[in-house]
mmCIF file of C-alpha atoms and ligand atoms in Angstrom:
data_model
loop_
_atom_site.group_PDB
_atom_site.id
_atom_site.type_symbol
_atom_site.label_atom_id
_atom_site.label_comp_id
_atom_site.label_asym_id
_atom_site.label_seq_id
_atom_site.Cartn_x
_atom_site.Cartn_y
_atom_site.Cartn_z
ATOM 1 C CA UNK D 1 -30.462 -0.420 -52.343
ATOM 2 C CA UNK D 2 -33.048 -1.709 -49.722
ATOM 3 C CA UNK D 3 -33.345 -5.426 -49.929
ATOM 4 C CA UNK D 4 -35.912 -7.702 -48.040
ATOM 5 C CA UNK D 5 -34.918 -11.113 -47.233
ATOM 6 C CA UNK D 6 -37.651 -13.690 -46.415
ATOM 7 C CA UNK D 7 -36.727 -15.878 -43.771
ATOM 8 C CA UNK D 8 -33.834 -13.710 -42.536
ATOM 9 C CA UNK D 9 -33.575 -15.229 -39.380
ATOM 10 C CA UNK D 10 -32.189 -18.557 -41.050
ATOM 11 C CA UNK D 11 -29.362 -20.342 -41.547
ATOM 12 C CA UNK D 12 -28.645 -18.847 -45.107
ATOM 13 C CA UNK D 13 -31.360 -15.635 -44.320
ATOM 14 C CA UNK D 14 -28.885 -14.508 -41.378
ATOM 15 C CA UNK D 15 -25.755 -14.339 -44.000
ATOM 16 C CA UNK D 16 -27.209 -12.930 -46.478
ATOM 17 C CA UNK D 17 -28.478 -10.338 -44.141
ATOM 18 C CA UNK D 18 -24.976 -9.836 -43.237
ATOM 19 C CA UNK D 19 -23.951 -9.710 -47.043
ATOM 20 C CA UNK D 20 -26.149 -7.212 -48.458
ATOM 21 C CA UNK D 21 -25.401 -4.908 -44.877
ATOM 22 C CA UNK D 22 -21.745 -4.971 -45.957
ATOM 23 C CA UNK D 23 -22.771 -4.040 -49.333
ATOM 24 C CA UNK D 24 -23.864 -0.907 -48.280
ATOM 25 C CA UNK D 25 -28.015 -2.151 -48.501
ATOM 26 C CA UNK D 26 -30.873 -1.312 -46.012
ATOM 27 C CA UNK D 27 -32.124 -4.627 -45.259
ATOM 28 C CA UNK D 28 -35.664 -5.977 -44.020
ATOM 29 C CA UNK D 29 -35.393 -9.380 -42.718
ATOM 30 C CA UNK D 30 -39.191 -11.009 -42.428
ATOM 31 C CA UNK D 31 -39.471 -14.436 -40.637
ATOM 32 C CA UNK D 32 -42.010 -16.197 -38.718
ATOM 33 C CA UNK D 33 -39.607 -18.052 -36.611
ATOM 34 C CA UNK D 34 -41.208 -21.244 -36.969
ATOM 35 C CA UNK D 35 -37.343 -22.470 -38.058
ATOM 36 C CA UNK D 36 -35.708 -19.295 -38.218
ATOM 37 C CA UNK D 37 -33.937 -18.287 -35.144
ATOM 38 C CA UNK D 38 -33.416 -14.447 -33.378
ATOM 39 C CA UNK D 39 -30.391 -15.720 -32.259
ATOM 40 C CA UNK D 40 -28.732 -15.582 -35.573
ATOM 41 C CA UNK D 41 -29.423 -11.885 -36.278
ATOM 42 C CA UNK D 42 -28.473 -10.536 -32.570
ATOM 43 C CA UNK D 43 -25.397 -9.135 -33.931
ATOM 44 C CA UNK D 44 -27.503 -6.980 -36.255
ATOM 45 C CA UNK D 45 -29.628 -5.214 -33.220
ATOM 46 C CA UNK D 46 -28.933 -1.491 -33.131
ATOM 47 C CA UNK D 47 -28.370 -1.441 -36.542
ATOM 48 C CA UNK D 48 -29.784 0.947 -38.115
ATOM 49 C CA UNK D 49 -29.752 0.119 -41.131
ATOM 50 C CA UNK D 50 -31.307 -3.297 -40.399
ATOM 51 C CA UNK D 51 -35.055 -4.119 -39.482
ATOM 52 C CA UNK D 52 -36.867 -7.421 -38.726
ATOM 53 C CA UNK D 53 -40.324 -8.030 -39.598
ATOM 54 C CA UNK D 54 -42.243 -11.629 -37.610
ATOM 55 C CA UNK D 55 -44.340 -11.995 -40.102
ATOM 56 C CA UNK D 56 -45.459 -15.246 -41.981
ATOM 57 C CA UNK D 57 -44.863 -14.398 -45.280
ATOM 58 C CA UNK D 58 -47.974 -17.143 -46.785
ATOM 59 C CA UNK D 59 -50.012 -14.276 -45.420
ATOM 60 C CA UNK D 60 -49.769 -11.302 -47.429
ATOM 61 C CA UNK D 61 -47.465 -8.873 -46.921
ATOM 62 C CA UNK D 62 -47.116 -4.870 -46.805
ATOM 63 C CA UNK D 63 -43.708 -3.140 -46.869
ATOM 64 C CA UNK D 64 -43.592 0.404 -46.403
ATOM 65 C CA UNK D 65 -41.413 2.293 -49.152
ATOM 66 C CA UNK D 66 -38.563 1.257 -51.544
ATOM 67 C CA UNK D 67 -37.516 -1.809 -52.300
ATOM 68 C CA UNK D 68 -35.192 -2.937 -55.206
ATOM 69 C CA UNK D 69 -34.539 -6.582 -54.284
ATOM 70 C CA UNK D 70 -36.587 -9.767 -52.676
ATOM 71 C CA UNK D 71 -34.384 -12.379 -51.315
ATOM 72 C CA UNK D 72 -36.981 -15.260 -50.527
ATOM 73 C CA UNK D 73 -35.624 -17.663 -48.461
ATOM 74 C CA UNK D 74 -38.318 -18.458 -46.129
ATOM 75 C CA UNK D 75 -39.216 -22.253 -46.041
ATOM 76 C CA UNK D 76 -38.467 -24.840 -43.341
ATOM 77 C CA UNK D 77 -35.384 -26.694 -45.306
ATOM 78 C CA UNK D 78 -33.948 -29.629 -43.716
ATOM 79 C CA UNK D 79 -36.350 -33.096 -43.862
ATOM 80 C CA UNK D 80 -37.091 -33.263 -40.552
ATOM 81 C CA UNK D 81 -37.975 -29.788 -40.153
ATOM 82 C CA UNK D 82 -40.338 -29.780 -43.422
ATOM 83 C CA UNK D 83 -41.429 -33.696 -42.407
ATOM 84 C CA UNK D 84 -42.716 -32.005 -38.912
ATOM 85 C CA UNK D 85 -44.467 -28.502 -41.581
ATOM 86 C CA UNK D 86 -45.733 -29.869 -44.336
ATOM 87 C CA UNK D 87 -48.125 -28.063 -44.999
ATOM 88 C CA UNK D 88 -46.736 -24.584 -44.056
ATOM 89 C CA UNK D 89 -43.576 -26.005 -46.286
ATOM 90 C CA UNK D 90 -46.372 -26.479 -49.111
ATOM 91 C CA UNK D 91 -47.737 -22.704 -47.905
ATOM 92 C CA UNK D 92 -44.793 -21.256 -47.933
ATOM 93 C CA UNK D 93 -43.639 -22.586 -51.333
ATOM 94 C CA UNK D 94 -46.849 -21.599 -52.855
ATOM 95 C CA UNK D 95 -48.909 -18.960 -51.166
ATOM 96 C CA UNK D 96 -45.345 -17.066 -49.718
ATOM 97 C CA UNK D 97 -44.101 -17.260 -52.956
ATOM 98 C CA UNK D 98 -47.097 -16.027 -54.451
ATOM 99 C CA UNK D 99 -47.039 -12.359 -52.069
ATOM 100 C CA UNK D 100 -43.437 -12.101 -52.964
ATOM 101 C CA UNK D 101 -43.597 -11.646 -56.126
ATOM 102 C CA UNK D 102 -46.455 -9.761 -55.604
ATOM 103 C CA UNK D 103 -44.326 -7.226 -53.489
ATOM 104 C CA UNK D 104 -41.815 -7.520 -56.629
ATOM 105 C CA UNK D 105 -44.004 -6.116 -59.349
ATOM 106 C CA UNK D 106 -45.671 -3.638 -56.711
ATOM 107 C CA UNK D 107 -42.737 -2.334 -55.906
ATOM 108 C CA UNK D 108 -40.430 -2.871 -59.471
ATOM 109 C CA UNK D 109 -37.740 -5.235 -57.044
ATOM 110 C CA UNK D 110 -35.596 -8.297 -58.551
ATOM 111 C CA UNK D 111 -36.313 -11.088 -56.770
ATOM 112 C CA UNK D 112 -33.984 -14.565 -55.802
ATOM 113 C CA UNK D 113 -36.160 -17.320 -55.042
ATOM 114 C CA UNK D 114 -34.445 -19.897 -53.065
ATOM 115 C CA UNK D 115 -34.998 -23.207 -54.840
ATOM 116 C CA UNK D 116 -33.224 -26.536 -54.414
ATOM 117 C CA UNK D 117 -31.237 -29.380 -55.725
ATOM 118 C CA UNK D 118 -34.706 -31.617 -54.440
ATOM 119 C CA UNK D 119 -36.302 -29.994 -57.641
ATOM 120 C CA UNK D 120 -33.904 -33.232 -58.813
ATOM 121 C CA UNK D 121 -35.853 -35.655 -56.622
ATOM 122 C CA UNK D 122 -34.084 -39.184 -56.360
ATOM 123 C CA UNK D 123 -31.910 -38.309 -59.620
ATOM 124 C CA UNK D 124 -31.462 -40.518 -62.883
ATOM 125 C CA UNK D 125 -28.946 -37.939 -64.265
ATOM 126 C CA UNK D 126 -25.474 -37.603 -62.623
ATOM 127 C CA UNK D 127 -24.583 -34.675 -62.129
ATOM 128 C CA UNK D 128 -27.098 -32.903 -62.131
ATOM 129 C CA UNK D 129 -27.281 -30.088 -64.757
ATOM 130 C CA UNK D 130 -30.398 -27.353 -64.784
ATOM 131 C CA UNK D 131 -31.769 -29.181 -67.721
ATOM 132 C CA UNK D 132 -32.670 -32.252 -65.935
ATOM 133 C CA UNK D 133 -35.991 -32.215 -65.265
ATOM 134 C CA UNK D 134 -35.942 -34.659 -62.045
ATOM 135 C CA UNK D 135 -37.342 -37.982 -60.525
ATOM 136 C CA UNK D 136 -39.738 -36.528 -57.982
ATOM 137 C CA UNK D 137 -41.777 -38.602 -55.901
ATOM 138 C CA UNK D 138 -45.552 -36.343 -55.810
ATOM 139 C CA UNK D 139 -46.957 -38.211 -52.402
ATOM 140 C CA UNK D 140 -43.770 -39.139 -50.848
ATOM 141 C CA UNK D 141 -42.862 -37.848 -47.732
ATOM 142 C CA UNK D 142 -40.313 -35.274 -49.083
ATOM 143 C CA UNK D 143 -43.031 -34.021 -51.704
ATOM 144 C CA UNK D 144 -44.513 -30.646 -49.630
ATOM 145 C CA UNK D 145 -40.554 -29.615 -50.342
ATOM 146 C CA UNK D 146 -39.877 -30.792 -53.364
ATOM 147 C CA UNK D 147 -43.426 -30.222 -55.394
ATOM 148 C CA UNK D 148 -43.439 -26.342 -53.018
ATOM 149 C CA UNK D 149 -39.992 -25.839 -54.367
ATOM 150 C CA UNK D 150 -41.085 -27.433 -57.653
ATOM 151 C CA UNK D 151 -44.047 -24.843 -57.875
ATOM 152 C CA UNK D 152 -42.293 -21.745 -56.590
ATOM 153 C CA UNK D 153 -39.716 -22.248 -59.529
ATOM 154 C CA UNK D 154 -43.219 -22.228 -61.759
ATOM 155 C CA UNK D 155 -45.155 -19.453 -60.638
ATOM 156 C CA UNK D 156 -41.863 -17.452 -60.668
ATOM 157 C CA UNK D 157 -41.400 -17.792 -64.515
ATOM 158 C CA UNK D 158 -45.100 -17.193 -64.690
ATOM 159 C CA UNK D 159 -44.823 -13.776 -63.176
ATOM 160 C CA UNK D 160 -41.595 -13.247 -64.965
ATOM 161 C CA UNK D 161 -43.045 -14.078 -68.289
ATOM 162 C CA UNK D 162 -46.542 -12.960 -67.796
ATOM 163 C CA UNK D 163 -45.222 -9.519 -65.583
ATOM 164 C CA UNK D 164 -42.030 -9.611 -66.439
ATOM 165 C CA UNK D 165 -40.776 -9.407 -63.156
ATOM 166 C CA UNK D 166 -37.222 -9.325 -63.242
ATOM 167 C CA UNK D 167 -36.422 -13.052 -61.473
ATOM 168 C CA UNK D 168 -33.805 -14.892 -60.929
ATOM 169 C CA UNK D 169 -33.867 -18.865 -59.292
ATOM 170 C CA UNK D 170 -31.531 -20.329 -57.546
ATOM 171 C CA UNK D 171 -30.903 -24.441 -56.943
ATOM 172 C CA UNK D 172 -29.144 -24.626 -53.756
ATOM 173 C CA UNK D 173 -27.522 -27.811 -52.724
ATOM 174 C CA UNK D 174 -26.479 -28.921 -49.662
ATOM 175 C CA UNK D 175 -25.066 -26.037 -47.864
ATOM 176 C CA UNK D 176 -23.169 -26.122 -44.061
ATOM 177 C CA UNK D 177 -21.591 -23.569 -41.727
ATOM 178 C CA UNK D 178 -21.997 -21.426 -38.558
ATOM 179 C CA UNK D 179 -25.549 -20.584 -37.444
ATOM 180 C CA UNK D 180 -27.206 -24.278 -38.551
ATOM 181 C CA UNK D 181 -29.603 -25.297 -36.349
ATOM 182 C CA UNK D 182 -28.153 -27.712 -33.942
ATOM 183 C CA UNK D 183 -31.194 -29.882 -33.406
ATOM 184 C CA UNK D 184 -32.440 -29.659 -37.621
ATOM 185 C CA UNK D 185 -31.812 -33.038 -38.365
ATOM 186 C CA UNK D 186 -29.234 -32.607 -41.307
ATOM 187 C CA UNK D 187 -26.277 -34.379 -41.564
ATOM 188 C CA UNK D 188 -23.758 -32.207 -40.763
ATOM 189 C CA UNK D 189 -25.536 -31.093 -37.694
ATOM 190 C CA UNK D 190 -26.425 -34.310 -36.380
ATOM 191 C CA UNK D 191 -22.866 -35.618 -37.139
ATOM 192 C CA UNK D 192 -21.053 -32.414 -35.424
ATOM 193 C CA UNK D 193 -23.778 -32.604 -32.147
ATOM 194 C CA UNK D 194 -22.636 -36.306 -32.214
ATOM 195 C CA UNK D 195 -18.761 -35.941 -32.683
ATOM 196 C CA UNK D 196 -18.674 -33.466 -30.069
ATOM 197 C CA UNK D 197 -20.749 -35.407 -27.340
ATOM 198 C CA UNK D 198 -18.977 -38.136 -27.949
ATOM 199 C CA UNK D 199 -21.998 -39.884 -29.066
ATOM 200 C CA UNK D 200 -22.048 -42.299 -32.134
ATOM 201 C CA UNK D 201 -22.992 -40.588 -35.640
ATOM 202 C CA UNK D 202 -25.761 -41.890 -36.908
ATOM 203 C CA UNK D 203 -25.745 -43.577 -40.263
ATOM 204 C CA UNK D 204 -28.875 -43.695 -42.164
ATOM 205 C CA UNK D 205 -28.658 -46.791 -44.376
ATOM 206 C CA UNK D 206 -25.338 -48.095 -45.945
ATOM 207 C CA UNK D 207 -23.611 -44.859 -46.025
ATOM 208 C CA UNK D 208 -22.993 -45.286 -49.635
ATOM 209 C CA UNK D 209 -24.999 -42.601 -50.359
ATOM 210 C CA UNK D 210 -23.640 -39.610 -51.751
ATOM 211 C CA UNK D 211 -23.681 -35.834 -50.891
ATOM 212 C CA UNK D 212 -21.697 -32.340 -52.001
ATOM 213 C CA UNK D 213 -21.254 -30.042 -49.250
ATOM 214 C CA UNK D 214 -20.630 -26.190 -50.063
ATOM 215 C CA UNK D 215 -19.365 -23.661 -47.719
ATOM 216 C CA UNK D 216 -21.966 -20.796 -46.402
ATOM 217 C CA UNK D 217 -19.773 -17.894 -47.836
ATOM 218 C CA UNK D 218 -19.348 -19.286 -51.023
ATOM 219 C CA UNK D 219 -23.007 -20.177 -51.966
ATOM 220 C CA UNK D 220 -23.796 -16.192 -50.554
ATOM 221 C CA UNK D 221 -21.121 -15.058 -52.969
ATOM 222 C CA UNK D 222 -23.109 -16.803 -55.807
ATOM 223 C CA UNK D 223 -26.450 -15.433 -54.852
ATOM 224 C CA UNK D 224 -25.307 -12.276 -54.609
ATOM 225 C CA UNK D 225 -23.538 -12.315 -58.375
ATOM 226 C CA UNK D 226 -26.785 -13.826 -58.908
ATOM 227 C CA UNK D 227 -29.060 -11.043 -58.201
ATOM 228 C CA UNK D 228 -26.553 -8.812 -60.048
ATOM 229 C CA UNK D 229 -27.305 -10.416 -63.391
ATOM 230 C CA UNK D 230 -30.246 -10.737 -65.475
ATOM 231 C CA UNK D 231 -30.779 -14.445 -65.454
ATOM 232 C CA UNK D 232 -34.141 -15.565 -65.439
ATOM 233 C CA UNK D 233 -33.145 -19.193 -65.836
ATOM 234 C CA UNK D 234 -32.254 -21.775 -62.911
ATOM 235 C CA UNK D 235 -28.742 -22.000 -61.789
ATOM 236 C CA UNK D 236 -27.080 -24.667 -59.712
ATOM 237 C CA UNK D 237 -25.064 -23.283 -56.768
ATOM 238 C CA UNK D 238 -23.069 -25.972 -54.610
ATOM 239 C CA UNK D 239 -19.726 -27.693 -53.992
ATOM 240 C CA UNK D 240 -18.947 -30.355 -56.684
ATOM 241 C CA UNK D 241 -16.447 -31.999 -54.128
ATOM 242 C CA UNK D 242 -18.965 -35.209 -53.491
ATOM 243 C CA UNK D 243 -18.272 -38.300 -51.193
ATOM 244 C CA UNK D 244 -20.361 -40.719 -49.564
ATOM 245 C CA UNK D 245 -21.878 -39.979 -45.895
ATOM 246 C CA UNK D 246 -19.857 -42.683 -44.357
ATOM 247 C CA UNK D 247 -16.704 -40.695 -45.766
ATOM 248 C CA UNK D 248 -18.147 -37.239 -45.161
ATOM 249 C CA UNK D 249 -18.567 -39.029 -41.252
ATOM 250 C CA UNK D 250 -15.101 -40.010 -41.199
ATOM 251 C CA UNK D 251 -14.013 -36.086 -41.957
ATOM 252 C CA UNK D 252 -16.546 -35.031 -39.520
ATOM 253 C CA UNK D 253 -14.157 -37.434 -36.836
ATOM 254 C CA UNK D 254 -11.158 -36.221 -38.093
ATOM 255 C CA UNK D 255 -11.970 -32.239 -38.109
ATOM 256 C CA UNK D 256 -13.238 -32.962 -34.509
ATOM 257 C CA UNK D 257 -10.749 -35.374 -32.864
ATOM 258 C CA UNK D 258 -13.790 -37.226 -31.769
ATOM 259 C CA UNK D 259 -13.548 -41.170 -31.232
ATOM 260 C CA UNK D 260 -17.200 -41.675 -31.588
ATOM 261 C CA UNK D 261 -18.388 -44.845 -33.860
ATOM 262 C CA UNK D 262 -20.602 -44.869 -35.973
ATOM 263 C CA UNK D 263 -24.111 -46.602 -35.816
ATOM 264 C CA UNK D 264 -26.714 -47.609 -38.450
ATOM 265 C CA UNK D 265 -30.380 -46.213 -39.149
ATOM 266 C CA UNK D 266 -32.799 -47.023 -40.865
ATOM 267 C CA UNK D 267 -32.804 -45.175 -44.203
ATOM 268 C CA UNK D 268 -36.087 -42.698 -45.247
ATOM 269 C CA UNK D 269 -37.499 -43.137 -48.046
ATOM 270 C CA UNK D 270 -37.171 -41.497 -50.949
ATOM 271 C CA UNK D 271 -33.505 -40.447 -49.152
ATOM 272 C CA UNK D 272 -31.623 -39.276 -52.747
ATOM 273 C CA UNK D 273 -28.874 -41.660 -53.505
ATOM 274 C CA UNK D 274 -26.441 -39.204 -55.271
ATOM 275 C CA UNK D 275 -26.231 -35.432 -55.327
ATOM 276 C CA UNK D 276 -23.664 -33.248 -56.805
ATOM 277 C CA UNK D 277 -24.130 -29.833 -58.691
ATOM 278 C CA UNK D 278 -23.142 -29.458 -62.127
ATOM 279 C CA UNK D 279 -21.858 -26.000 -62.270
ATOM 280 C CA UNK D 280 -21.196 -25.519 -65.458
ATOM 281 C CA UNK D 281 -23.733 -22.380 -66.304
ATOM 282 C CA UNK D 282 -22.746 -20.836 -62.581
ATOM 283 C CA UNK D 283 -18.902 -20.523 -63.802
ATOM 284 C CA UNK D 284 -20.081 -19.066 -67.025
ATOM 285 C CA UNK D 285 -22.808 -17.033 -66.276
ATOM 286 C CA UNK D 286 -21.759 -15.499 -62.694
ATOM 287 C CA UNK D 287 -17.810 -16.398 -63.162
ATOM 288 C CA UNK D 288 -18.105 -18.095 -59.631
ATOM 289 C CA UNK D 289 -17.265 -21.591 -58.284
ATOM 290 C CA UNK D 290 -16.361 -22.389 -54.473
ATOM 291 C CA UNK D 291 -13.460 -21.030 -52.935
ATOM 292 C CA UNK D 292 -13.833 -22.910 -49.634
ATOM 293 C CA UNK D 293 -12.573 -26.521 -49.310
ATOM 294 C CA UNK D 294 -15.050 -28.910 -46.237
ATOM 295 C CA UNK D 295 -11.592 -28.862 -44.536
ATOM 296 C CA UNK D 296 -11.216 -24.793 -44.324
ATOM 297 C CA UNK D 297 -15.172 -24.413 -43.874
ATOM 298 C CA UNK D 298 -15.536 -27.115 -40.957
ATOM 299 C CA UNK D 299 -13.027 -25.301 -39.249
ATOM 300 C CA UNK D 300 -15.308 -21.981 -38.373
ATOM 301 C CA UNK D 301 -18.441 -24.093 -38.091
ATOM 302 C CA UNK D 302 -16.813 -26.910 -35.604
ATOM 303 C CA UNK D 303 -15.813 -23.501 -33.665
ATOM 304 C CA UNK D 304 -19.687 -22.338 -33.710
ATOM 305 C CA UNK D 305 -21.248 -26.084 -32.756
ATOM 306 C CA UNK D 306 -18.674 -26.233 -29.903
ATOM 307 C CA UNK D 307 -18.984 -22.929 -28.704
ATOM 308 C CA UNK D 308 -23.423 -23.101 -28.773
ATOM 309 C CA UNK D 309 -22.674 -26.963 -27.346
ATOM 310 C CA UNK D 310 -20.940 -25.466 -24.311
ATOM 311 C CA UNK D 311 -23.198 -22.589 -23.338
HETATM 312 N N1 UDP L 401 -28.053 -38.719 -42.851
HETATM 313 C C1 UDP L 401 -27.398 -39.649 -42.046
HETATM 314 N N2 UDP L 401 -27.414 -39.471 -40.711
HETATM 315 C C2 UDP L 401 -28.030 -38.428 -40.105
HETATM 316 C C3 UDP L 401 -28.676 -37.472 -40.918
HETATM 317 C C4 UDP L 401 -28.676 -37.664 -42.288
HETATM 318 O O1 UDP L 401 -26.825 -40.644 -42.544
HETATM 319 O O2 UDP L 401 -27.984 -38.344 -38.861
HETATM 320 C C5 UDP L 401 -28.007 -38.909 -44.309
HETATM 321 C C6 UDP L 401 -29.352 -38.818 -45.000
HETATM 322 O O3 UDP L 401 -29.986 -40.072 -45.043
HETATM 323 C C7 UDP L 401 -28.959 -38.310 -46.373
HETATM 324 C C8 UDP L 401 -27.724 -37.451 -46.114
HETATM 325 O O4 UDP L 401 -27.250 -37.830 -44.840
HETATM 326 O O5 UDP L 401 -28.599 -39.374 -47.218
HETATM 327 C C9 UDP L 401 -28.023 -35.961 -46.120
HETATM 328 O O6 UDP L 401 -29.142 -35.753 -45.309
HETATM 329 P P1 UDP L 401 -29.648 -34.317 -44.879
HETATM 330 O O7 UDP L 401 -30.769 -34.542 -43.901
HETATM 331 O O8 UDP L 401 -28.525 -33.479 -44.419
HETATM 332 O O9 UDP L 401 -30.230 -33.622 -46.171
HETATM 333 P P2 UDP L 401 -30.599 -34.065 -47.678
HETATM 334 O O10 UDP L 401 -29.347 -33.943 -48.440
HETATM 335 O O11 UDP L 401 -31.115 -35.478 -47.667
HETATM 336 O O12 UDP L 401 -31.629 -33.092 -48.063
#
């Protein structure tokens, strides 16, 4: 199989690079680097069974030969990143989506599309299960990510019911391990840089606000089974295990030995109050659920920040 990945020099991109190498694919990885990092594929180099592409992928694209699977995940991700892109997050959602599945029914691929748990917005419904439709803010500051993500999950069925491109979404929720971005803005990041400076973490609001953290290997393990079936509709992939950020801060301590306090921020708006996956079709429908509990998975990651930290 030869399978391109948009935004394969990402957090997720670079390990599911690394997946479909180890299943025996040819993999293009096509990034524009404007979050995406070369650093997280220079173990591939010399490969040669492995190609990168900088490319913006809004733009239209040409790939030379074969291919028999799309993994899009191109799109700044965390809110700072998409608060500083907007409207290449709103590009990329639309227009990048657009020449992707393009390249699908040109070239007869499957394709993933990378879609999120935001698709929920501030939610009403707890968990959240595909079916719920969301509380989306439309001019909020989170909306080029939400109402991109929002679209690309529309024009995909479009192309699968009009083309009948063989699609598949996924709603990824929050995700963590090696390879983040240090500087992204995210929790985990910001709480690991923190920890390990010996800095306070920074607590945006009350901290009562709640999050579900899933391990990197586990959600690639689901999108992988994912592009394996034949499921057109959305499934939820994430880590039911949720807590509030003031508890996820206090594991965050505890998995780093740190004595840093903690210290308050203001809270953005439209910050979700709850998030956690129901993932209900994902155990019937791919026969997965995580593996990986946040103590086992900060282990490897704490390793990474600390090892990048000190360079
Ligand atoms: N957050 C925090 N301190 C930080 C960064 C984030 O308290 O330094 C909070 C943020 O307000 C949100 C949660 O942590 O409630 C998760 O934020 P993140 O940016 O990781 O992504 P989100 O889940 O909101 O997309």
């Amino acid at each position: 199989m030869r399978i391109v990945i948009t935004g394969g020099a990402g957090f997720i991109g670079s390990h599911l690079c690394d997946r479909a190498l180890a299943e025996g694919c040819d993999v293009v990885a096509v990034d524009n680097l404007i979050t995406g990092r070369m650093e997280n594929l220079r173990h591939l180099e010399g490969d040669r069974r492995f190609s990168f592409v900088l490319h913006d992928i809004s733009k239209p694209v040409a790939v030379d030969g074969p291919v028999d699977g799309i993994l899009h995940f191109a799109s700044p991700a965390s809110p700072e990143d998409y608060l500083r892109h907007p409207i290449q997050t709103l590009k990329v959602g639309s227009l990048g989506t657009h020449n992707v599945l393009g390249l699908a029914r040109a070239k007869g691929a499957a394709v993933v599309l990378a879609s999120t748990s935001e698709v929920y917005g501030d939610p009403l419904v707890h968990p959240q299960p595909e079916s719920y439709w969301g509380n989306v803010n439309s001019v909020g500051p989170r909306s080029c990510y939400d109402e991109a993500k929002r679209f690309s999950e529309a024009i995909t069925m479009a192309y699968h019911r009009e083309h009948g491109v063989r699609t598949r979404i996924v709603r990824i929720f929050n995700t963590y391990g090696p390879r983040m971005a240090l500087e992204d803005g995210r929790v985990l990041p910001n709480f690991l840089c923190q920890a390990l400076r010996g800095r306070p973490l920074t607590i945006y609001g009350d901290g009562s606000q709640t999050r579900s953290f899933c391990y990197v290997s586990d959600l690639v393990d689901g999108i992988w089974r994912l592009l394996g079936t034949d499921e057109s509709m959305p499934v939820n992939l994430g880590n039911p295990e949720e807590m509030t950020i003031r508890a996820f801060g206090e594991r965050i301590l505890a998995a780093t030995g740190s004595p840093s306090a903690f210290e308050a921020r203001p809270l953005p708006q439209d910050d979700p109050k709850v998030r956690r996956p129901d993932i209900t079709r994902a155990r019937r429908i791919l026969g997965w659920e995580p593996k990986v509990s946040l103590d086992e998975g900060l282990q490897p990651t704490v390793a990474d920040f600390r090892s990048r930290l000190n360079q």
